[in-house]
mmCIF file of C-alpha atoms in Angstrom:
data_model
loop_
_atom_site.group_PDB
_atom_site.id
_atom_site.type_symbol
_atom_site.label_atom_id
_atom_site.label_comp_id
_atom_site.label_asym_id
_atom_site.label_seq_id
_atom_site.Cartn_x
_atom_site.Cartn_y
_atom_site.Cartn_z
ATOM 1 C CA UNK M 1 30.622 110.329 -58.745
ATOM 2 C CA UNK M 2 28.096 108.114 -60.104
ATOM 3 C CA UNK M 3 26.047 106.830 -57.173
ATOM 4 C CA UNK M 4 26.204 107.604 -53.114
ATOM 5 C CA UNK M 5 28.953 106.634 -50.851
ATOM 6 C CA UNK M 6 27.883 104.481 -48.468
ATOM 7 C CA UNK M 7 28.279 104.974 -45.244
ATOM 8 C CA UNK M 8 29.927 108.506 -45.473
ATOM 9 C CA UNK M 9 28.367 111.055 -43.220
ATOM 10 C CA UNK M 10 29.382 114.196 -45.866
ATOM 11 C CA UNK M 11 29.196 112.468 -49.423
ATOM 12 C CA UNK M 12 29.828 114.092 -52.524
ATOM 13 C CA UNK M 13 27.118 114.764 -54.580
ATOM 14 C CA UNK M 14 26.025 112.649 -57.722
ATOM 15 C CA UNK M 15 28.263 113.539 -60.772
ATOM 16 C CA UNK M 16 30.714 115.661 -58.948
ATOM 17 C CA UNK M 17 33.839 115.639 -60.766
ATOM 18 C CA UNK M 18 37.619 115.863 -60.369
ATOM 19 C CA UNK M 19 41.057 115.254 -61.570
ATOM 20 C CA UNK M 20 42.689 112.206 -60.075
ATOM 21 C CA UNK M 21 46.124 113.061 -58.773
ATOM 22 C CA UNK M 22 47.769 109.832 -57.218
ATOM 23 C CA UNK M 23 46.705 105.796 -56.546
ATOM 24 C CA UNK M 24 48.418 104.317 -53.043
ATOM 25 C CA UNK M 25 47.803 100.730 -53.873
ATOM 26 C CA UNK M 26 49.209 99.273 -50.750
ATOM 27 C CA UNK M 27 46.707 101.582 -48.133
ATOM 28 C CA UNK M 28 45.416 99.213 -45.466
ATOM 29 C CA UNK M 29 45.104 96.461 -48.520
ATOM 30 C CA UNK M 30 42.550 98.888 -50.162
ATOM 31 C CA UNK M 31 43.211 101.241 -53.037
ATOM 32 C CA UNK M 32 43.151 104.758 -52.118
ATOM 33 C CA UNK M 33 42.242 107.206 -55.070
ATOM 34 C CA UNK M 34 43.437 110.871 -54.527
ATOM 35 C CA UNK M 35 41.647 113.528 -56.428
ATOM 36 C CA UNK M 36 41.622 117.328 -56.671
ATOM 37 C CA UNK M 37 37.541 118.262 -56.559
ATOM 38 C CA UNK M 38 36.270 120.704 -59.120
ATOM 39 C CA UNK M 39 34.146 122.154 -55.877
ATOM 40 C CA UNK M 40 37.445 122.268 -53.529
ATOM 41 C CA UNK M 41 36.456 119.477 -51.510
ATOM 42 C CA UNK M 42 39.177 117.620 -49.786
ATOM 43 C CA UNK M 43 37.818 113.530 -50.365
ATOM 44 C CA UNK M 44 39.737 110.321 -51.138
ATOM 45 C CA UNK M 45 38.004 107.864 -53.252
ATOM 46 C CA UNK M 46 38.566 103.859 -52.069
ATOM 47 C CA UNK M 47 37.890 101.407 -54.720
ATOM 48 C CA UNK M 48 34.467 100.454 -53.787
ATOM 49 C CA UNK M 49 33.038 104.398 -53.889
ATOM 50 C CA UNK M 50 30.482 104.403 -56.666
ATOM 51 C CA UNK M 51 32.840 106.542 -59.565
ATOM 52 C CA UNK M 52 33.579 106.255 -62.660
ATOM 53 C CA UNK M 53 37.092 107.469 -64.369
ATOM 54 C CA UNK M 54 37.113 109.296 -67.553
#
């Protein structure tokens, strides 16, 4: 994570990592980004969440 999510009640913290385990590209017209959280959090990234992807 590289910045705070907007309008999330519960964000992630700032540089919070993951691995990303599946894209759903056709989600509501948005892009839904699935990841596995090093900290066990359960969180899908949209394509507008402040991240970065190493």
């Amino acid at each position: 994570m590289t910045g705070v999510m907007p309008g999330d009640p519960d964000p992630l913290d700032i540089g919070e990592t993951g691995t990303v385990t599946g894209i759903n590209e056709l989600a509501y017209e948005r892009t839904q980004i699935f990841v596995n959280w090093d900290s066990g959090r359960g969180l899908i990234l949209l394509e507008d969440d402040p991240f970065e992807i190493l």
